[in-house]
Short mmCIF file of C-alpha atoms in Angstrom, two decimals:
data_model
loop_
_atom_site.label_atom_id
_atom_site.label_comp_id
_atom_site.label_asym_id
_atom_site.label_seq_id
_atom_site.Cartn_x
_atom_site.Cartn_y
_atom_site.Cartn_z
CA MET A 1 -19.24 39.13 53.62
CA ILE A 2 -18.30 38.38 50.04
CA ASP A 3 -17.22 34.76 49.55
CA ILE A 4 -14.86 33.34 46.95
CA CYS A 5 -17.64 32.52 44.46
CA GLN A 6 -18.82 36.14 44.46
CA LEU A 7 -15.29 37.40 43.97
CA SER A 8 -14.83 35.07 41.01
CA ILE A 9 -17.70 36.74 39.12
CA GLY A 10 -16.47 40.28 39.83
CA LEU A 11 -18.55 41.30 42.85
CA THR A 12 -16.93 43.49 45.49
CA GLU A 13 -17.97 44.67 48.96
CA ASP A 14 -18.37 48.32 47.99
CA LEU A 15 -21.32 47.61 45.66
CA THR A 16 -24.71 48.91 46.69
CA LYS A 17 -27.86 46.88 46.49
CA GLU A 18 -29.00 48.56 43.25
CA ALA A 19 -25.57 48.17 41.65
CA LEU A 20 -25.45 44.53 42.67
CA GLU A 21 -28.86 43.82 41.13
CA ARG A 22 -27.85 45.66 37.95
CA ARG A 23 -24.62 43.65 37.74
CA LEU A 24 -26.43 40.35 38.19
CA GLN A 25 -29.08 41.30 35.64
CA ASP A 26 -26.41 42.17 33.06
CA MET A 27 -24.70 38.85 33.66
CA CYS A 28 -27.97 36.94 33.20
CA ILE A 29 -28.84 38.77 30.00
CA LYS A 30 -25.36 38.15 28.60
CA ASN A 31 -25.55 34.42 29.32
CA LEU A 32 -29.06 34.16 27.91
CA ASP A 33 -27.95 35.86 24.71
CA SER A 34 -25.09 33.37 24.43
CA LEU A 35 -27.50 30.44 24.82
CA ALA A 36 -29.88 31.93 22.25
CA SER A 37 -27.07 32.50 19.73
CA PHE A 38 -26.39 28.74 19.61
CA GLY A 39 -30.08 27.80 19.45
CA LEU A 40 -30.31 26.35 22.95
CA ILE A 41 -33.18 28.59 24.06
CA LYS A 42 -35.82 30.68 22.31
CA MET A 43 -36.26 34.24 23.53
CA THR A 44 -39.16 36.54 22.74
CA ASP A 45 -39.69 40.20 23.52
CA GLY A 46 -38.89 40.89 27.11
CA PHE A 47 -37.72 38.05 29.33
CA ASP A 48 -40.01 35.32 27.99
CA MET A 49 -37.92 32.32 26.98
CA LYS A 50 -38.47 28.67 26.17
CA PRO A 51 -35.92 25.85 25.96
CA ALA A 52 -35.15 24.57 22.49
CA GLU A 53 -34.85 20.87 21.74
CA SER A 54 -31.07 21.03 21.85
CA GLY A 55 -31.28 22.91 25.14
CA THR A 56 -33.45 20.14 26.55
CA VAL A 57 -30.79 17.61 25.57
CA MET A 58 -28.17 19.77 27.24
CA ALA A 59 -30.13 19.86 30.50
CA ARG A 60 -31.06 16.17 30.40
CA TYR A 61 -27.46 14.94 30.09
CA CYS A 62 -25.86 17.81 32.08
CA ILE A 63 -23.60 18.91 29.23
CA ALA A 64 -21.35 21.95 29.61
CA PHE A 65 -22.01 24.97 27.42
CA ASP A 66 -18.57 24.72 25.78
CA SER A 67 -19.26 21.10 24.87
CA MET A 68 -22.60 22.03 23.33
CA LYS A 69 -20.86 24.67 21.23
CA THR A 70 -18.52 21.93 20.00
CA PHE A 71 -21.50 19.70 19.11
CA THR A 72 -23.11 22.46 17.05
CA ARG A 73 -19.98 22.72 14.88
CA VAL A 74 -19.96 19.03 13.92
CA GLY A 75 -20.05 18.53 10.14
CA ALA A 76 -22.52 16.51 8.08
CA SER A 77 -20.13 13.79 6.85
CA GLU A 78 -18.03 12.94 9.90
CA ASP A 79 -16.91 9.41 10.68
CA ILE A 80 -16.19 7.68 13.99
CA THR A 81 -12.62 8.97 14.06
CA ASP A 82 -13.76 12.58 13.89
CA LEU A 83 -16.43 12.05 16.53
CA ILE A 84 -13.93 10.52 18.95
CA GLU A 85 -11.82 13.66 18.58
CA VAL A 86 -14.92 15.77 19.26
CA ILE A 87 -15.68 13.89 22.48
CA ALA A 88 -12.03 13.98 23.55
CA SER A 89 -12.06 17.78 23.27
CA CYS A 90 -15.11 18.28 25.52
CA LYS A 91 -14.85 20.26 28.72
CA GLU A 92 -16.04 17.35 30.89
CA LEU A 93 -12.80 15.48 30.15
CA GLU A 94 -10.44 18.32 31.01
CA GLU A 95 -9.91 16.88 34.47
CA VAL A 96 -7.85 14.07 32.91
CA ARG A 97 -4.21 15.12 33.06
CA LEU A 98 -1.29 14.00 30.95
CA ARG A 99 1.56 12.87 33.18
CA VAL A 100 5.13 12.41 32.06
CA SER A 101 5.11 8.80 33.24
CA ASP A 102 2.10 8.04 30.97
CA LYS A 103 3.73 9.02 27.68
CA ARG A 104 5.74 5.85 27.20
CA THR A 105 2.72 3.56 27.59
CA LEU A 106 0.51 5.80 25.46
CA ASN A 107 3.05 6.04 22.66
CA ALA A 108 3.37 2.24 22.66
CA LEU A 109 -0.40 1.93 22.30
CA ASN A 110 -0.40 4.50 19.50
CA LYS A 111 2.44 3.09 17.35
CA ASN A 112 4.36 -0.13 17.85
CA LYS A 113 5.86 -2.58 15.38
CA THR A 114 5.85 -5.59 17.69
CA GLN A 115 2.40 -5.49 19.29
CA GLN A 116 -1.17 -4.55 18.46
CA THR A 117 -1.99 -0.85 18.45
CA ILE A 118 -5.11 1.31 18.33
CA ARG A 119 -7.32 1.30 15.24
CA TYR A 120 -6.80 4.94 14.23
CA PRO A 121 -3.25 5.88 15.27
CA MET A 122 -2.30 9.53 15.55
CA SER A 123 0.42 10.93 13.33
CA SER A 124 2.60 12.37 16.10
CA ARG A 125 3.52 11.35 19.63
CA ILE A 126 1.17 11.88 22.57
CA LYS A 127 1.63 15.50 23.66
CA THR A 128 -1.75 16.80 24.87
CA THR A 129 -4.57 15.69 27.14
CA GLN A 130 -6.90 15.41 24.16
CA MET A 131 -4.54 12.95 22.47
CA LYS A 132 -4.30 10.93 25.69
CA VAL A 133 -8.08 10.67 25.97
CA ASN A 134 -8.34 9.68 22.31
CA CYS A 135 -5.70 6.97 22.71
CA LEU A 136 -7.29 5.50 25.85
CA ILE A 137 -10.74 5.41 24.25
CA GLN A 138 -9.47 3.50 21.24
CA ALA A 139 -7.36 1.16 23.35
CA THR A 140 -10.35 0.25 25.53
CA LEU A 141 -12.65 -0.29 22.55
CA GLY A 142 -10.00 -2.47 20.91
CA CYS A 143 -9.53 -4.64 24.04
CA LEU A 144 -5.85 -3.70 24.28
CA PRO A 145 -4.18 -4.44 27.64
CA ILE A 146 -3.53 -1.36 29.80
CA THR A 147 -1.22 -2.41 32.62
CA ASP A 148 -0.64 1.00 34.22
CA PHE A 149 -2.90 1.48 37.25
CA SER A 150 -3.14 5.26 36.85
CA LEU A 151 -4.23 4.89 33.22
CA THR A 152 -6.83 2.33 34.28
CA GLN A 153 -8.28 4.88 36.68
CA ASP A 154 -8.33 7.46 33.90
CA VAL A 155 -10.23 5.03 31.65
CA VAL A 156 -12.97 4.77 34.28
CA LYS A 157 -13.31 8.56 34.38
CA ILE A 158 -13.28 8.87 30.60
CA PHE A 159 -16.00 6.30 29.98
CA ARG A 160 -18.16 7.60 32.81
CA SER A 161 -18.38 10.98 31.11
CA GLY A 162 -17.85 9.74 27.55
CA THR A 163 -20.95 7.54 27.58
CA ARG A 164 -23.05 10.52 28.57
CA LEU A 165 -21.40 12.77 25.97
CA ALA A 166 -21.89 10.21 23.19
CA LYS A 167 -25.59 9.92 23.98
CA ALA A 168 -26.00 13.69 24.02
CA LEU A 169 -24.18 14.03 20.70
CA CYS A 170 -26.44 11.40 19.15
CA GLU A 171 -29.54 13.20 20.46
CA CYS A 172 -28.35 16.53 19.06
CA LEU A 173 -27.74 15.03 15.64
CA MET A 174 -31.21 13.49 15.71
CA LEU A 175 -32.58 17.02 15.44
CA ARG A 176 -30.92 17.57 12.05
CA THR A 177 -31.98 16.17 8.67
CA ASP A 178 -28.89 16.78 6.53
CA CYS A 179 -26.27 14.67 8.31
CA TYR A 180 -27.10 10.99 7.83
CA ARG A 181 -23.48 9.80 7.77
CA THR A 182 -22.61 11.67 10.95
CA LEU A 183 -25.79 10.50 12.67
CA ALA A 184 -25.10 6.86 11.79
CA ALA A 185 -21.53 7.16 13.09
CA ALA A 186 -22.70 8.86 16.31
CA THR A 187 -25.31 6.16 16.94
CA ALA A 188 -22.72 3.42 16.50
CA LEU A 189 -20.23 5.27 18.72
CA SER A 190 -22.81 5.62 21.49
CA THR A 191 -23.25 1.84 21.49
CA CYS A 192 -19.46 1.39 21.47
CA PHE A 193 -19.13 3.49 24.62
CA ARG A 194 -21.91 1.53 26.28
CA ALA A 195 -20.42 -1.89 25.44
CA ARG A 196 -16.74 -0.76 25.46
CA LEU A 197 -16.21 -2.50 22.12
CA TRP A 198 -15.94 -1.40 18.50
CA GLU A 199 -19.08 -1.71 16.39
CA ASN A 200 -17.58 -4.63 14.40
CA SER A 201 -15.49 -6.13 17.19
CA LEU A 202 -14.73 -9.84 17.27
CA TYR A 203 -14.97 -9.95 21.07
CA VAL A 204 -18.78 -9.87 21.16
CA ALA A 205 -18.89 -12.68 23.75
CA ARG A 206 -17.36 -10.28 26.26
CA GLN A 207 -20.81 -8.71 26.68
CA LEU A 208 -22.26 -11.94 28.10
CA GLU A 209 -22.52 -12.65 31.79
CA ARG A 210 -19.59 -14.48 33.43
CA VAL A 211 -17.43 -13.97 30.32
CA GLY A 212 -14.31 -11.87 30.75
CA VAL A 213 -11.44 -10.82 28.53
CA ALA A 214 -9.61 -14.16 28.75
CA MET A 215 -12.68 -16.23 27.85
CA ALA A 216 -13.65 -13.86 25.04
CA THR A 217 -10.12 -14.14 23.62
CA ALA A 218 -10.32 -17.94 23.73
CA LEU A 219 -13.65 -17.87 21.91
CA VAL A 220 -12.20 -15.56 19.25
CA HIS A 221 -9.26 -17.94 18.70
CA ALA A 222 -11.81 -20.73 18.23
CA GLY A 223 -13.60 -18.72 15.52
CA LEU A 224 -16.67 -17.81 17.61
CA THR A 225 -16.83 -14.14 16.66
CA THR A 226 -20.62 -13.69 16.45
CA PHE A 227 -23.57 -14.47 18.70
CA GLN A 228 -24.98 -16.83 16.08
CA ARG A 229 -21.83 -18.94 16.05
CA VAL A 230 -21.79 -19.14 19.84
CA SER A 231 -25.45 -20.21 19.83
CA ASP A 232 -24.84 -22.93 17.24
CA LYS A 233 -21.93 -24.43 19.19
CA HIS A 234 -22.52 -27.41 21.47
CA PRO A 235 -22.35 -26.58 25.20
CA ARG A 236 -19.66 -29.18 25.86
CA GLU A 237 -17.48 -27.75 23.11
CA LEU A 238 -17.85 -24.29 24.59
CA GLU A 239 -16.70 -25.63 27.95
CA LEU A 240 -13.63 -27.19 26.37
CA ILE A 241 -12.76 -23.91 24.66
CA VAL A 242 -12.99 -21.76 27.79
CA ASN A 243 -11.77 -24.54 30.12
CA ARG A 244 -14.82 -24.56 32.38
CA HIS A 245 -16.99 -27.29 33.87
CA PRO A 246 -20.64 -28.02 33.03
CA PRO A 247 -23.14 -26.42 32.91
CA PHE A 248 -21.12 -23.33 31.94
CA GLY A 249 -21.70 -24.00 28.22
CA ASN A 250 -25.48 -24.12 28.72
CA GLN A 251 -25.36 -20.83 30.63
CA ILE A 252 -23.53 -19.12 27.76
CA ARG A 253 -26.06 -20.38 25.22
CA ASP A 254 -28.96 -19.27 27.44
CA SER A 255 -27.45 -15.79 27.67
CA VAL A 256 -27.27 -15.58 23.88
CA ALA A 257 -30.82 -16.90 23.43
CA VAL A 258 -32.40 -14.03 25.37
CA LEU A 259 -30.72 -11.35 23.24
CA PRO A 260 -33.07 -9.66 20.75
CA GLN A 261 -32.76 -10.86 17.16
CA TYR A 262 -34.10 -8.27 14.74
CA GLU A 263 -35.58 -8.79 11.31
CA LEU A 264 -35.91 -5.90 8.88
CA THR A 265 -37.72 -5.92 5.54
CA LEU A 266 -38.40 -3.17 3.00
CA ASP A 267 -41.09 -3.37 0.30
CA GLN A 268 -42.02 -0.83 -2.33
CA ILE A 269 -45.61 0.06 -3.05
CA PRO A 270 -46.49 0.01 -6.79
CA LYS A 271 -47.16 3.72 -6.72
CA PHE A 272 -44.20 5.78 -7.83
CA SER A 273 -43.31 8.64 -10.11
CA ALA A 274 -40.16 10.01 -11.69
CA ASP A 275 -39.12 11.84 -8.50
CA SER A 276 -40.67 9.94 -5.59
CA ALA A 277 -41.54 6.47 -4.35
CA GLU A 278 -43.35 4.92 -1.39
CA ILE A 279 -41.67 2.26 0.74
CA VAL A 280 -42.99 0.23 3.67
CA VAL A 281 -40.49 -0.63 6.42
CA ARG A 282 -41.27 -3.61 8.66
CA TRP A 283 -39.41 -4.32 11.87
CA ASN A 284 -39.98 -7.30 14.16
CA LEU A 285 -38.27 -9.72 16.54
CA ARG A 286 -37.49 -13.21 15.30
CA ASN A 287 -37.25 -14.64 18.83
CA GLY A 288 -40.26 -12.74 20.15
CA ASP A 289 -41.95 -15.92 21.35
CA VAL A 290 -38.91 -16.84 23.44
CA LEU A 291 -38.67 -13.38 24.98
CA LYS A 292 -42.35 -13.36 25.96
CA GLN A 293 -41.85 -16.44 28.10
CA LEU A 294 -39.20 -14.72 30.21
CA SER A 295 -40.20 -13.21 33.52
CA ASN A 296 -37.82 -10.31 33.00
CA PRO A 297 -37.26 -9.76 29.24
CA PRO A 298 -34.46 -7.38 28.17
CA LYS A 299 -35.59 -3.78 27.86
CA THR A 300 -33.16 -2.44 25.31
CA PHE A 301 -33.66 0.36 22.80
CA SER A 302 -32.82 0.35 19.12
CA VAL A 303 -32.56 3.08 16.50
CA LEU A 304 -33.70 2.68 12.88
CA LEU A 305 -32.06 5.02 10.35
CA VAL A 306 -32.72 5.37 6.62
CA GLY A 307 -30.64 7.74 4.49
CA ASP A 308 -30.26 8.49 0.80
CA ALA A 309 -27.24 9.20 -1.39
CA ASP A 310 -27.52 12.97 -0.78
CA ASN A 311 -26.75 12.47 2.94
CA ARG A 312 -30.33 13.26 3.92
CA VAL A 313 -32.15 11.48 6.74
CA VAL A 314 -35.25 9.83 5.30
CA LEU A 315 -36.39 8.06 8.48
CA LYS A 316 -35.24 8.01 12.11
CA GLN A 317 -37.10 5.98 14.70
CA ARG A 318 -36.22 4.84 18.23
CA LEU A 319 -38.16 1.96 19.76
CA SER A 320 -37.81 -0.38 22.72
CA ASP A 321 -38.06 -4.14 22.57
CA THR A 322 -41.19 -3.97 24.72
CA VAL A 323 -43.07 -2.17 21.94
CA LEU A 324 -41.95 -4.78 19.43
CA LEU A 325 -43.12 -7.58 21.71
CA ASN A 326 -46.54 -6.01 22.11
CA GLU A 327 -47.07 -5.11 18.44
CA LYS A 328 -45.21 -8.14 16.99
CA THR A 329 -44.45 -6.18 13.81
CA TRP A 330 -43.82 -2.47 13.59
CA SER A 331 -44.34 -0.95 10.14
CA LYS A 332 -44.28 2.50 8.64
CA LYS A 333 -44.79 3.90 5.15
CA ILE A 334 -42.33 6.56 4.06
CA ASP A 335 -42.13 8.79 0.99
CA VAL A 336 -38.70 8.80 -0.62
CA HIS A 337 -37.67 11.61 -2.92
CA ARG A 338 -35.19 10.78 -5.62
CA ALA A 339 -31.65 11.87 -4.73
CA ALA A 340 -29.36 13.55 -7.20
CA ALA A 341 -26.30 11.46 -6.27
CA GLY A 342 -27.97 8.04 -6.64
CA ASP A 343 -31.02 5.89 -5.95
CA GLU A 344 -29.60 3.67 -3.19
CA LEU A 345 -30.98 3.88 0.34
CA ASP A 346 -28.82 2.91 3.30
CA VAL A 347 -30.81 1.27 6.12
CA ARG A 348 -29.28 0.68 9.56
CA LEU A 349 -30.79 -0.83 12.68
CA VAL A 350 -28.52 -0.21 15.69
CA ASN A 351 -29.05 -1.61 19.17
CA GLN A 352 -28.01 0.88 21.84
CA GLU A 353 -26.97 -1.71 24.42
CA TYR A 354 -25.15 -4.53 22.62
CA VAL A 355 -22.62 -4.67 19.82
CA GLY A 356 -23.14 -7.40 17.24
CA LEU A 357 -26.92 -7.19 16.91
CA ASP A 358 -27.00 -4.50 14.24
CA VAL A 359 -28.72 -4.98 10.88
CA ARG A 360 -27.69 -3.14 7.73
CA ARG A 361 -29.42 -3.23 4.36
CA THR A 362 -29.19 -1.48 1.01
CA PHE A 363 -32.41 -0.88 -0.89
CA VAL A 364 -32.80 0.57 -4.39
CA PRO A 365 -36.33 1.83 -5.10
CA ARG A 366 -37.76 1.98 -8.60
CA TYR A 367 -38.77 5.24 -10.23
CA LEU A 368 -40.78 6.09 -13.32
CA GLY A 369 -38.39 6.87 -16.16
CA PRO A 370 -34.66 7.50 -16.22
CA ARG A 371 -32.85 10.03 -14.08
CA LYS A 372 -33.11 13.66 -15.18
CA LEU A 373 -29.72 15.16 -15.84
CA THR A 374 -29.39 18.83 -15.00
CA SER A 375 -27.05 20.86 -17.19
CA THR A 376 -24.88 23.60 -15.75
CA CYS A 377 -23.93 25.11 -19.13
CA GLN A 378 -24.94 28.71 -19.74
CA THR A 379 -26.74 29.44 -23.00
CA ALA A 380 -25.78 32.35 -25.23
CA PRO A 381 -28.06 35.41 -25.46
CA ALA A 382 -30.75 35.42 -28.12
CA SER A 383 -29.21 38.42 -29.92
CA VAL A 384 -25.97 36.56 -30.62
CA GLU A 385 -26.29 34.64 -33.88
CA THR A 386 -22.93 32.92 -34.10
CA VAL A 387 -20.34 32.11 -31.49
CA GLN A 388 -16.74 32.05 -32.54
CA PRO A 389 -14.87 29.06 -31.08
CA LYS A 390 -12.10 29.94 -28.72
CA ARG A 391 -8.73 29.37 -30.23
CA LYS A 392 -6.80 26.69 -28.41
CA SER A 393 -3.58 28.08 -27.06
CA ARG A 394 -0.43 26.18 -27.85
CA LYS A 395 1.66 25.16 -24.86
CA ARG A 396 4.81 27.19 -24.97
CA THR A 397 8.07 25.82 -23.68
CA PRO A 398 11.19 27.88 -22.90
CA ALA A 399 12.81 26.62 -26.10
CA SER A 400 9.81 27.55 -28.25
CA ARG A 401 9.73 31.03 -26.69
CA LEU A 402 13.34 31.55 -27.68
CA ASP A 403 12.56 30.45 -31.26
CA ASP A 404 9.68 32.91 -31.37
CA GLU A 405 11.89 35.67 -30.04
CA VAL A 406 14.48 35.01 -32.76
CA GLU A 407 11.83 34.96 -35.47
CA ASN A 408 10.06 38.03 -34.09
CA ASN A 409 13.32 39.97 -33.88
CA THR A 410 14.29 39.15 -37.45
CA TYR A 411 10.81 39.81 -38.77
CA SER A 412 10.59 43.11 -36.93
CA GLU A 413 13.98 44.20 -38.27
CA SER A 414 12.98 43.42 -41.82
CA SER A 415 9.62 45.12 -41.44
CA GLN A 416 11.14 48.21 -39.89
CA SER A 417 13.70 48.42 -42.64
CA ALA A 418 11.02 48.07 -45.26
CA SER A 419 8.58 50.52 -43.74
CA ALA A 420 11.01 53.19 -42.53
CA PRO A 421 10.92 56.24 -44.80
CA GLY A 422 14.05 57.10 -46.72
CA ARG A 423 15.52 53.64 -46.40
CA LYS A 424 15.95 51.15 -49.15
CA LYS A 425 14.60 47.64 -49.06
CA LYS A 426 17.09 44.79 -48.76
CA PRO A 427 17.78 43.17 -52.10
CA ASP A 428 16.35 39.73 -52.68
CA LEU A 429 19.01 37.09 -53.15
CA VAL A 430 16.81 34.98 -55.35
CA GLN A 431 15.99 37.80 -57.73
CA THR A 432 19.35 39.62 -57.95
CA GLY A 433 21.73 36.74 -57.28
CA GLN A 434 23.88 39.05 -55.14
CA LYS A 435 25.31 38.17 -51.69
CA TYR A 436 25.50 40.02 -48.48
CA SER A 437 28.84 41.08 -47.20
CA GLN A 438 30.90 38.67 -45.13
CA THR A 439 30.84 41.04 -42.15
CA LYS A 440 27.01 41.07 -42.01
CA THR A 441 26.89 37.29 -42.07
CA ARG A 442 29.38 36.98 -39.20
CA VAL A 443 27.48 39.45 -37.03
CA ASP A 444 24.16 37.65 -37.62
CA ALA A 445 25.73 34.27 -36.97
CA LYS A 446 27.20 35.54 -33.71
CA LYS A 447 23.78 36.85 -32.71
CA GLY A 448 22.21 33.51 -33.46
CA GLY A 449 24.86 31.73 -31.38
CA THR A 450 23.90 33.87 -28.40
CA PHE A 451 20.26 32.71 -28.65
CA LEU A 452 21.43 29.16 -29.12
CA HIS A 453 23.54 29.36 -25.96
CA GLY A 454 20.51 30.57 -23.97
CA ARG A 455 18.37 27.83 -25.45
CA ASN A 456 20.83 25.16 -24.35
CA LYS A 457 20.56 26.43 -20.75
CA LEU A 458 16.74 26.09 -20.73
CA SER A 459 16.26 23.06 -22.95
CA SER A 460 16.65 19.44 -21.85
CA VAL A 461 18.67 18.60 -24.99
CA PRO A 462 22.30 17.62 -24.16
CA PRO A 463 24.76 20.53 -24.62
CA ASN A 464 27.14 18.62 -26.91
CA CYS A 465 25.00 19.23 -29.96
CA THR A 466 26.01 21.21 -33.03
CA ALA A 467 24.21 24.22 -34.47
CA ILE A 468 23.34 24.62 -38.12
CA VAL A 469 22.61 28.13 -39.32
CA HIS A 470 20.06 28.37 -42.13
CA CYS A 471 20.20 31.72 -43.89
CA THR A 472 17.15 32.88 -45.74
CA VAL A 473 16.10 36.11 -47.31
CA SER A 474 14.52 37.80 -44.31
CA ARG A 475 15.50 35.72 -41.28
CA TYR A 476 17.93 33.27 -39.80
CA ARG A 477 16.63 30.00 -38.44
CA PHE A 478 18.58 28.00 -35.88
CA SER A 479 17.88 24.32 -35.19
CA LEU A 480 19.57 21.67 -33.06
CA VAL A 481 20.80 18.40 -34.45
#
């Protein structure tokens, strides 16, 4: 018997055993070729194949093939907004449906003049499932209230799959070396999905134990927007702010004290040239002694990224706090090549569990000599001795074109009359003192009025101007007064 799954892939009951094997083999080869075309596996002659690094990431996080194809098309200079749209378009989130009853709440979260909205609002109203997922992700990261129960259930589904997708996207970008800005944004977004907060959110206290949305909001109103400020506050003052009894303030401070506090330093070795420099990066924990005394210290991971002005990844390193506790100070020497766009290095240390512990630095290494400027001008061939400068063309307006047409017509008439055989040249008024006939003057004046009428239609000069006809020997010149 052929079941539904076999019918869905095109298998029927009248197929023989050989035809069935041939059909299945063709399907396998087709799918393997599709995986190899996107660099997920490596195939050799025959049926020998090995998983690529991106394919390993796909299998580790159980990512759909369509989602991996979307990850491979991510650009090198994407920001968090673009990456949220990428995750919202993944196949894993297609099970979220857009209901008619959800549109009113979603549109209020997207754009509203009376209440707080999402950080990156969309230009139009919510019309697709992708836009709904995008809106709910931003609303959750911004701590916006979602009162609809069905939307709350959708948020749980979105962040269950979105956290996994964000980690997979970050791992895929780790394999590239020409996308520092996108990698930094993906690393921060992965932490945002894990903590359900923006990377620079003021509600950092929400990540502590026994602290909910209401208490975090009260702490924000009191100005306690960082872990350092919460740690410096007296326990009794914390209890007054959140309206709790002792020893709740001591418990909050103890929760902050066990969080890792990173220290990052960069030093340059006095060995550099015009195009390269050597830098030593040191990374340690400032509260390492406190964490060693704990029976169960936090086992979080952090990512260190260093990028230059040309959007190249100079250094990428992922370490756990356990390694930093054992080694006290982690250091590494890196060779930095001078970038064409600038000398600044952007250094970011991102914790993958908590928001508010990140460290960001800017370091400018020294190089030997000034920057070399590359010229894009093309030199002339050796056989050419002199180059004639290109004549600058005069900008021609409609009025100036009409003037040229009048002058060209009069000049051409005079030249034709002078050069035509068997015709006499017009007499010169200055030399002979004679005058043209009155009829000729009227005809030429009428012709000039026709050009003047056309010029008034094209020119911006008001039409109530008078025309003065200047008669010369070989032409008539018309000007506006």
